[in-house]
XYZ file of C-alpha atoms in Angstrom:
601
model
C -5.830 5.880 -21.944
C -8.459 3.413 -20.672
C -8.063 -0.251 -19.825
C -10.325 -2.996 -21.034
C -11.358 -5.652 -18.550
C -9.112 -8.082 -20.347
C -6.151 -5.720 -20.165
C -6.717 -5.141 -16.472
C -6.863 -8.834 -15.712
C -3.615 -9.229 -17.629
C -2.066 -6.548 -15.423
C -2.983 -8.400 -12.226
C 0.299 -9.916 -11.252
C 1.142 -13.422 -12.557
C -2.168 -14.061 -14.297
C -1.165 -17.641 -15.077
C -0.977 -18.642 -11.420
C -4.602 -19.747 -11.239
C -5.827 -20.678 -7.782
C -3.223 -18.669 -5.885
C -4.889 -15.924 -3.952
C -4.348 -13.122 -1.481
C -5.081 -15.542 1.320
C -2.162 -17.866 0.515
C 0.288 -15.801 -1.533
C 3.467 -14.455 -0.062
C 4.420 -10.986 -1.197
C 7.393 -10.895 -3.518
C 7.443 -14.628 -4.355
C 5.904 -14.338 -7.782
C 2.782 -16.279 -6.723
C 0.442 -13.338 -6.343
C -3.007 -13.401 -7.838
C -6.453 -12.306 -6.782
C -8.508 -15.491 -6.874
C -12.207 -16.194 -7.010
C -12.353 -17.249 -3.364
C -11.596 -13.709 -2.054
C -14.604 -11.644 -1.099
C -14.048 -7.965 -0.433
C -16.716 -5.806 1.182
C -19.139 -8.746 0.916
C -19.744 -7.721 -2.664
C -17.740 -9.573 -5.296
C -16.060 -12.890 -5.788
C -12.984 -11.051 -6.967
C -11.632 -8.176 -4.923
C -11.029 -6.045 -7.999
C -13.986 -7.187 -10.071
C -16.808 -4.997 -8.821
C -19.964 -5.387 -10.915
C -21.197 -2.107 -12.440
C -24.377 -0.789 -10.891
C -26.670 2.026 -11.968
C -25.731 4.869 -14.274
C -23.615 7.337 -12.250
C -20.260 6.364 -10.718
C -17.886 8.288 -8.492
C -14.300 7.107 -7.855
C -12.692 8.628 -4.795
C -9.113 8.910 -3.514
C -7.981 11.212 -0.774
C -5.075 12.111 1.545
C -2.451 10.612 -0.750
C 0.281 12.704 0.902
C 2.596 12.453 -2.079
C 3.158 8.706 -1.718
C 4.029 7.850 -5.313
C 5.593 4.528 -4.337
C 4.059 1.563 -2.499
C 4.334 1.850 1.273
C 3.409 0.093 4.488
C 0.658 1.850 6.447
C -0.678 0.666 9.791
C -4.197 1.645 10.815
C -4.680 3.028 14.365
C -5.039 1.132 17.601
C -6.541 4.248 19.249
C -9.246 6.255 17.536
C -11.499 7.321 20.387
C -14.998 8.625 19.926
C -16.674 10.753 22.591
C -20.244 11.919 22.977
C -22.483 10.863 20.099
C -19.413 9.550 18.192
C -18.536 6.883 20.790
C -19.041 3.409 19.386
C -19.767 4.629 15.889
C -17.712 4.752 12.707
C -15.056 5.931 12.273
C -14.169 5.477 15.973
C -13.728 1.728 15.891
C -10.440 -0.217 15.855
C -9.164 -3.782 15.854
C -11.616 -6.618 16.427
C -14.416 -4.158 17.187
C -13.940 -2.717 13.687
C -14.068 -6.212 12.118
C -17.214 -7.143 14.030
C -19.028 -3.910 13.170
C -18.370 -4.206 9.453
C -18.760 -7.990 9.226
C -15.125 -8.664 8.189
C -13.392 -11.904 9.019
C -10.093 -11.952 10.962
C -6.921 -13.199 9.354
C -7.985 -12.037 5.897
C -6.693 -9.401 3.460
C -9.555 -7.106 4.535
C -8.637 -7.511 8.207
C -5.067 -6.468 7.397
C -6.131 -3.558 5.220
C -8.559 -2.050 7.687
C -7.030 -2.792 11.099
C -3.748 -2.884 12.966
C -4.162 -6.499 14.112
C -0.970 -8.554 13.664
C 0.227 -5.828 11.355
C 3.888 -6.748 10.957
C 3.228 -10.406 10.198
C 0.302 -9.617 7.862
C 2.401 -6.981 6.068
C 5.085 -9.580 5.367
C 2.384 -11.786 3.874
C 0.468 -9.297 1.767
C 3.186 -6.802 1.004
C 3.031 -3.070 0.566
C -0.029 -1.018 -0.316
C -0.750 1.896 -2.593
C 1.663 3.430 -5.036
C 0.171 5.874 -7.537
C 0.992 3.679 -10.522
C -0.761 0.682 -8.924
C -3.712 2.788 -7.867
C -3.997 4.220 -11.409
C -4.218 0.714 -12.874
C -7.220 0.121 -10.617
C -8.720 3.526 -11.446
C -8.468 2.835 -15.191
C -10.076 -0.542 -14.717
C -13.019 0.970 -12.878
C -13.330 3.709 -15.482
C -13.457 1.152 -18.244
C -16.238 -0.744 -16.451
C -18.061 2.516 -15.683
C -18.010 4.777 -18.763
C -17.988 8.433 -17.761
C -17.138 7.783 -14.122
C -15.737 10.827 -12.267
C -12.493 10.604 -10.306
C -12.432 12.812 -7.178
C -9.257 13.750 -5.300
C -10.087 14.896 -1.756
C -6.880 16.864 -1.188
C -3.642 16.419 0.795
C -2.124 15.177 -2.444
C 0.765 17.589 -2.792
C 2.457 17.247 0.617
C 4.045 14.330 2.464
C 7.391 13.242 1.083
C 10.811 14.592 0.170
C 10.241 14.759 -3.570
C 7.097 16.849 -3.257
C 8.885 19.241 -0.878
C 11.959 19.527 -3.073
C 9.940 20.280 -6.219
C 7.548 22.719 -4.536
C 4.694 20.237 -5.227
C 5.385 20.033 -8.979
C 6.088 16.279 -8.800
C 2.552 15.723 -7.563
C 0.909 18.221 -9.914
C 2.501 16.449 -12.876
C 1.501 13.045 -11.509
C -2.081 14.296 -11.272
C -1.925 15.311 -14.912
C -1.362 11.661 -15.747
C -4.086 10.392 -13.412
C -6.561 13.068 -14.666
C -8.916 13.573 -11.661
C -12.141 15.316 -12.590
C -12.481 17.231 -9.303
C -10.076 18.287 -6.577
C -10.173 20.137 -3.239
C -7.518 20.997 -0.670
C -5.818 21.225 2.682
C -2.052 20.799 2.891
C -1.786 22.173 -0.644
C -2.170 25.599 0.968
C 1.056 25.125 2.952
C 3.016 25.868 -0.162
C 1.434 29.340 0.104
C -1.746 30.667 -1.497
C 0.159 31.976 -4.529
C 1.765 28.591 -5.229
C -1.544 26.818 -4.702
C -3.236 29.079 -7.237
C -0.363 28.530 -9.691
C -0.481 24.772 -9.282
C -4.243 24.611 -9.708
C -4.022 26.744 -12.870
C -1.349 24.383 -14.176
C -3.439 21.299 -13.483
C -6.674 22.735 -14.829
C -4.912 24.053 -17.922
C -3.520 20.576 -18.742
C -6.561 18.441 -17.919
C -10.339 18.631 -17.490
C -9.886 18.769 -13.708
C -11.930 21.314 -11.757
C -10.817 22.626 -8.383
C -13.840 23.267 -6.174
C -14.089 24.822 -2.688
C -17.249 26.633 -1.589
C -15.772 27.676 1.763
C -12.636 29.654 0.780
C -13.329 33.357 0.555
C -11.346 36.557 0.102
C -11.010 38.197 3.501
C -11.474 41.737 2.138
C -14.703 41.374 0.179
C -15.806 37.844 1.235
C -16.005 36.787 -2.351
C -15.354 33.156 -3.211
C -11.800 32.471 -4.364
C -12.731 29.289 -6.250
C -15.715 27.731 -7.906
C -18.071 26.350 -5.241
C -19.318 23.569 -7.488
C -19.312 22.308 -11.052
C -22.123 20.473 -12.857
C -21.174 17.877 -15.428
C -23.194 15.246 -17.258
C -22.551 11.559 -16.804
C -24.524 9.189 -18.991
C -27.215 11.801 -19.455
C -27.490 12.606 -15.759
C -26.502 16.035 -14.399
C -24.128 15.613 -11.475
C -22.937 18.492 -9.274
C -19.711 18.199 -7.257
C -19.431 20.770 -4.462
C -16.011 21.345 -2.880
C -15.312 21.710 0.810
C -11.651 22.496 1.640
C -10.303 21.909 5.129
C -12.205 24.561 7.157
C -9.433 25.201 9.689
C -6.507 25.630 7.296
C -5.592 29.064 8.631
C -5.753 27.838 12.263
C -4.113 24.413 12.104
C -1.501 25.629 9.644
C 0.403 28.940 9.347
C -2.018 31.816 8.748
C 0.636 33.805 6.881
C 0.719 31.138 4.160
C -2.883 31.854 3.194
C -2.968 35.564 4.012
C -6.017 37.200 2.402
C -8.151 34.025 2.531
C -10.678 32.890 5.127
C -11.950 29.354 5.522
C -14.586 27.821 7.830
C -17.233 25.143 7.714
C -19.933 27.530 6.391
C -22.765 25.045 6.323
C -25.321 27.808 5.568
C -23.311 28.641 2.482
C -22.997 24.953 1.682
C -26.787 24.782 1.754
C -26.922 27.744 -0.650
C -24.473 25.999 -3.008
C -26.425 22.776 -2.947
C -29.714 24.579 -3.554
C -28.145 26.548 -6.423
C -26.835 23.365 -8.034
C -30.258 21.752 -7.717
C -31.799 24.878 -9.187
C -29.506 24.470 -12.204
C -30.850 20.986 -12.798
C -28.461 18.792 -10.827
C -30.025 15.388 -10.294
C -27.158 14.175 -8.097
C -25.183 16.305 -5.643
C -21.902 14.996 -4.216
C -19.759 16.980 -1.768
C -16.019 16.452 -2.074
C -14.952 17.208 1.472
C -11.830 17.642 3.506
C -13.706 18.300 6.743
C -12.898 15.089 8.586
C -15.543 12.403 9.050
C -17.079 13.631 12.298
C -17.618 17.057 10.801
C -19.063 15.506 7.625
C -21.554 13.509 9.718
C -22.800 16.643 11.454
C -22.936 18.580 8.188
C -24.967 15.774 6.601
C -27.537 16.161 9.358
C -27.808 19.911 8.893
C -27.555 20.474 5.136
C -30.174 18.894 2.889
C -30.091 17.886 -0.726
C -26.662 16.192 -0.660
C -26.656 12.628 -1.939
C -23.167 11.757 -0.685
C -20.235 13.358 1.088
C -16.943 11.848 -0.085
C -14.708 12.766 2.824
C -11.067 13.021 3.808
C -8.654 14.585 6.304
C -8.978 12.114 9.201
C -7.513 9.219 7.137
C -10.355 6.940 8.222
C -10.823 3.902 6.022
C -14.520 2.998 6.341
C -15.799 0.089 4.226
C -19.471 1.015 4.406
C -21.047 4.487 4.179
C -22.848 5.940 7.163
C -26.412 6.888 6.235
C -27.370 10.184 7.890
C -31.025 11.206 8.031
C -31.940 14.874 7.700
C -35.110 16.904 7.363
C -35.571 16.216 3.663
C -34.032 12.794 3.137
C -30.674 11.157 3.709
C -26.991 11.601 2.882
C -24.251 8.963 2.582
C -21.024 9.820 4.349
C -17.866 8.011 3.274
C -14.145 8.315 4.011
C -11.473 6.650 1.869
C -8.373 6.312 4.018
C -4.997 7.668 2.915
C -1.621 7.148 1.249
C -3.049 5.786 -2.033
C -4.015 2.678 -0.014
C -7.681 2.693 -1.087
C -10.054 3.504 -3.923
C -13.646 4.319 -3.128
C -16.230 3.299 -5.733
C -19.738 4.726 -5.356
C -22.398 3.697 -7.881
C -25.785 5.443 -8.086
C -28.933 4.248 -9.787
C -30.479 7.561 -10.878
C -33.982 7.571 -12.326
C -36.720 10.207 -12.596
C -34.302 12.911 -11.585
C -33.157 11.447 -8.238
C -31.068 8.705 -6.691
C -33.044 5.518 -6.288
C -30.326 3.190 -4.948
C -26.567 2.899 -4.510
C -23.737 0.484 -3.950
C -20.360 1.322 -2.372
C -17.009 -0.442 -2.235
C -13.761 0.654 -0.617
C -11.023 -1.312 -2.372
C -7.631 -1.750 -0.690
C -4.752 -1.406 -3.140
C -2.414 -4.367 -2.535
C 0.425 -3.217 -4.728
C 2.212 -6.567 -4.932
C -0.911 -7.952 -6.605
C -1.499 -5.253 -9.232
C 0.879 -4.342 -12.033
C 1.699 -0.624 -12.066
C 0.367 1.612 -14.797
C 3.169 1.942 -17.374
C 2.943 5.683 -17.994
C 2.765 6.547 -14.315
C 5.555 4.193 -13.373
C 7.816 5.621 -16.053
C 7.061 9.101 -14.699
C 7.843 8.035 -11.128
C 11.106 6.396 -12.190
C 12.089 9.608 -14.015
C 11.292 11.736 -10.996
C 13.491 9.569 -8.759
C 16.368 9.450 -11.231
C 16.649 13.230 -11.631
C 19.237 15.550 -10.159
C 17.829 18.375 -8.074
C 18.852 21.380 -5.982
C 17.308 22.125 -2.597
C 18.515 24.510 0.100
C 21.637 25.186 -1.928
C 22.629 21.531 -2.222
C 22.657 19.504 -5.444
C 22.005 15.766 -5.346
C 20.379 12.835 -7.125
C 16.867 12.155 -5.837
C 17.138 8.383 -5.981
C 20.512 8.282 -4.250
C 19.435 10.687 -1.536
C 16.109 9.096 -0.764
C 17.494 5.510 -0.698
C 20.309 6.431 1.677
C 20.076 4.162 4.770
C 20.196 6.157 8.032
C 19.845 3.248 10.451
C 18.990 -0.424 10.606
C 15.756 -1.239 12.388
C 14.091 -3.934 14.506
C 11.010 -1.869 15.442
C 7.513 -1.647 14.052
C 7.462 2.048 13.192
C 4.155 3.759 12.571
C 2.273 6.987 13.027
C -1.470 7.040 13.326
C -3.520 7.198 16.480
C -4.937 9.750 18.875
C -1.859 10.072 21.162
C 1.337 8.802 19.629
C 3.080 6.235 17.470
C 6.509 4.676 17.460
C 7.722 7.006 14.677
C 6.525 9.954 16.782
C 8.376 8.511 19.738
C 11.644 8.521 17.760
C 11.095 12.183 16.764
C 10.397 13.158 20.380
C 13.399 11.247 21.698
C 15.645 12.813 19.053
C 14.433 16.336 19.870
C 15.292 15.838 23.532
C 18.708 14.327 22.841
C 19.839 16.758 20.144
C 18.635 19.902 21.914
C 19.453 18.840 25.474
C 15.813 19.415 26.376
C 13.700 17.994 29.189
C 10.460 17.707 27.232
C 9.643 17.582 23.554
C 6.540 18.260 21.483
C 5.922 16.952 17.941
C 2.771 17.838 15.966
C -0.053 15.303 15.913
C -0.257 15.009 12.168
C -1.644 11.863 10.521
C 0.643 11.646 7.509
C 3.709 9.447 7.608
C 4.164 5.845 6.529
C 5.024 2.672 8.485
C 7.975 0.321 8.575
C 8.027 -3.311 9.638
C 10.882 -4.814 11.686
C 13.889 -5.666 9.576
C 13.241 -2.858 7.057
C 16.075 -0.311 7.160
C 15.206 3.348 7.748
C 15.983 5.317 4.602
C 16.082 9.064 4.166
C 12.821 8.770 2.203
C 11.165 6.922 5.111
C 12.189 9.644 7.529
C 10.984 12.415 5.245
C 7.446 10.994 5.066
C 7.214 12.128 8.700
C 8.878 15.538 8.554
C 8.526 16.910 4.999
C 6.870 20.182 5.946
C 7.258 23.678 4.521
C 7.616 25.064 8.075
C 10.158 22.655 9.610
C 12.117 24.857 12.003
C 13.126 23.316 15.338
C 12.446 25.452 18.400
C 13.649 25.402 22.013
C 11.718 27.395 24.620
C 11.253 27.664 28.389
C 7.660 26.888 29.434
C 6.260 26.777 32.937
C 4.374 23.679 34.070
C 1.190 25.773 33.891
C 1.904 26.705 30.276
C 2.637 23.101 29.360
C -0.671 21.986 30.824
C -2.435 24.788 28.927
C -0.924 23.626 25.639
C -1.994 20.019 26.235
C -5.478 21.033 27.364
C -6.022 23.181 24.252
C -5.005 20.416 21.862
C -7.001 17.877 23.813
C -10.159 19.935 23.564
C -9.586 20.218 19.830
C -9.641 16.408 19.592
C -12.245 15.413 22.155
C -14.722 18.278 22.034
C -18.130 16.608 21.790
C -19.154 19.103 19.074
C -17.332 18.053 15.881
C -17.449 21.625 14.577
C -14.918 22.550 17.292
C -12.463 19.800 16.296
C -9.874 21.806 14.383
C -7.127 19.527 13.155
C -5.096 16.420 13.781
C -4.395 14.182 16.737
C -2.908 14.936 20.154
C 0.479 16.645 20.195
C 3.157 13.958 20.652
C 5.068 14.316 23.930
C 8.527 13.197 24.939
C 9.908 13.118 28.487
C 6.714 14.266 30.190
C 4.285 11.616 31.422
C 0.604 12.369 31.985
C -2.909 10.996 32.179
C -5.795 11.971 29.946
C -9.554 11.924 30.630
C -11.093 12.593 27.198
C -14.665 12.727 28.572
C -13.865 15.341 31.192
C -14.803 18.985 30.716
C -12.581 21.494 29.005
C -9.504 22.369 31.017
C -9.739 19.247 33.183
C -8.654 16.502 30.801
C -4.896 16.572 31.492
C -3.904 15.008 34.816
C -0.971 13.650 36.798
C 1.813 15.324 34.810
C 5.271 14.273 35.900
C 8.875 14.416 34.736
C 11.508 11.980 35.928
C 9.086 10.609 38.537
C 8.409 14.043 40.035
C 5.167 16.019 39.636
C 5.355 18.961 37.233
C 5.492 22.228 39.155
C 3.056 24.786 37.650
C 5.435 27.638 38.462
C 8.716 26.007 37.436
C 10.190 26.431 33.948
C 11.132 23.476 31.757
C 13.198 23.357 28.584
C 10.963 22.194 25.745
C 12.054 21.334 22.169
C 9.563 21.222 19.310
C 9.080 21.925 15.656
C 6.545 23.090 13.042
C 5.703 26.433 14.581
C 2.909 28.250 12.733
C 4.607 31.628 13.355
C 6.100 33.430 10.371
C 9.852 33.000 9.751
C 11.745 35.707 11.594
C 9.170 35.725 14.371
C 9.293 32.086 15.545
C 9.750 31.952 19.328
C 12.838 29.903 20.202
C 13.834 29.298 16.590
C 17.107 27.348 16.499
C 17.549 27.896 12.760
C 17.809 24.127 12.302
C 15.474 22.037 10.184
C 13.766 18.997 11.724
C 15.001 16.635 9.016
C 18.630 17.559 9.633
C 18.348 16.909 13.367
C 16.520 13.585 12.861
C 18.944 12.424 10.193
C 21.949 13.144 12.439
C 20.265 11.412 15.427
C 19.348 8.288 13.434
C 22.877 7.981 12.068
C 24.246 8.280 15.592
C 21.847 5.619 16.844
C 22.834 3.307 13.988
C 20.271 0.689 15.003
C 16.686 1.110 16.219
C 15.386 -1.432 18.683
C 11.681 -1.944 19.530
C 10.305 1.363 20.792
C 8.600 1.908 24.149
C 5.735 4.356 23.708
C 5.186 7.300 26.021
C 1.390 6.987 25.942
C -0.789 8.774 28.498
C -2.795 6.803 31.043
C -6.392 6.907 29.804
C -9.149 7.573 32.334
C -12.864 6.975 31.926
C -12.476 5.158 28.579
C -12.900 1.514 29.656
C -14.798 -0.442 27.034
C -14.483 2.253 24.370
C -14.353 0.423 21.005
C -11.934 3.033 19.701
C -9.120 1.437 21.713
C -7.446 -1.927 21.450
C -4.343 -3.426 23.054
C -4.327 -6.374 20.590
C -2.082 -4.715 17.956
């Protein structure tokens, strides 16, 4: 099904309310409309009316993390860049972000792309994303751009309770409705390689979708497991889409889940794939990547012949592509945020066998201002009304997910280099429930936000813990071991060579206080560790609770046999009410003036 321009405009909420716009409307009042005065990305007089340009169009969504329903999602206040990345996109936050991209404060764009005044702006503009709302926008862009390709950058299948309970099938079936043309992966692999293969076959068998990943190989014979690229025509132009799955899947996530596969950046092999596609007549080459933006920027400088890298993994929402020069031309590098909050629209003017010009828009999806796609919304409603069995328990999905665990006066979020208020709750709960001195929680980027006054439901909690390896652990670590753990993760984040950045953000820490010097050399970034006002003793042992061990079940050190969601649910119910949360953030050293930090959120 496609939408005409007229049908799309009719689906914009309350079309009769002429003159009411995103600047003045209050979410949920029935006065929502996108008006002619709104300018998004300095491009169009109507945020969702983006003039068609050229003859090849790429639509891009990534890192959806199974968020079928509209959500709140706060952008980071800390996204530090070091080395050549300091001061450059994506390592800009708050007012520095607005200034760099020419966005005005106190506007819809300022709310979409930064954390400034998040709670108040969220009350004004409402929730974002929702797959049904995003699909309305996708169909509108497809109608304006005949033949446009929809790319899904991965991390679609994981991130909420429903996806976990259905072994990803809820997301696979939703993708069948959305009909992406190309797809690559990361967290999909945490359902195991066999399930990932089964799900891809299901999706490709039901749609024209192609899964592409040039960098996943069989560990025995080093043969590619998946197609490296696919060439398809769009308006008479041959377009190649090359896939790049998350290169550190078997390091950042349990290796046993993808046994028999190897990953890696493999930029030499990426060059071979690009050259092969060009040799087969591709006039446009687009890489669908889950590298993370810093890695994409380096790859773009080393591999030639790529017109654009449409990136994901780091959840960076970047309104304007970064243009990277290389030895034979240039490559655009984009990143389209997360949680169904954005749709990237890249238009190419292709003539004489090559790209002559381009235009790019990253459109925030304000779900209170777009009517949901009927087919997708009916599917979502059906999924949440079903009865299901998980871990031997039978229940109704809607009843379970809407169950209120605690009332809330806090702004709860996860996204930032060191911690978030949601992470703080997890760390506090781990200490309390397990009678531990210190707690560790993984520095993952998925997990939605809540504004003060919004109750914490089971569904809200599960967006932060819905993992296929959720076991809680309790171990004794010496102070020296604790420092080693923090140093290893810190080097992963702040290594000046992006190719050595292997995953998410800093491990979240409860109980322990410390300082961090991101610019220091390896092994010397973690300083001034203390517990209860006393310095950590390198030789003394401390009781540490954590979760999400990458070890195989049966061999998990300190496994309590308890699942993280059960412990957090019990703790939240015992708390009954969550007050504003005090963050256990490290003291930053040597980062004064870094535009990847703001205290204005």
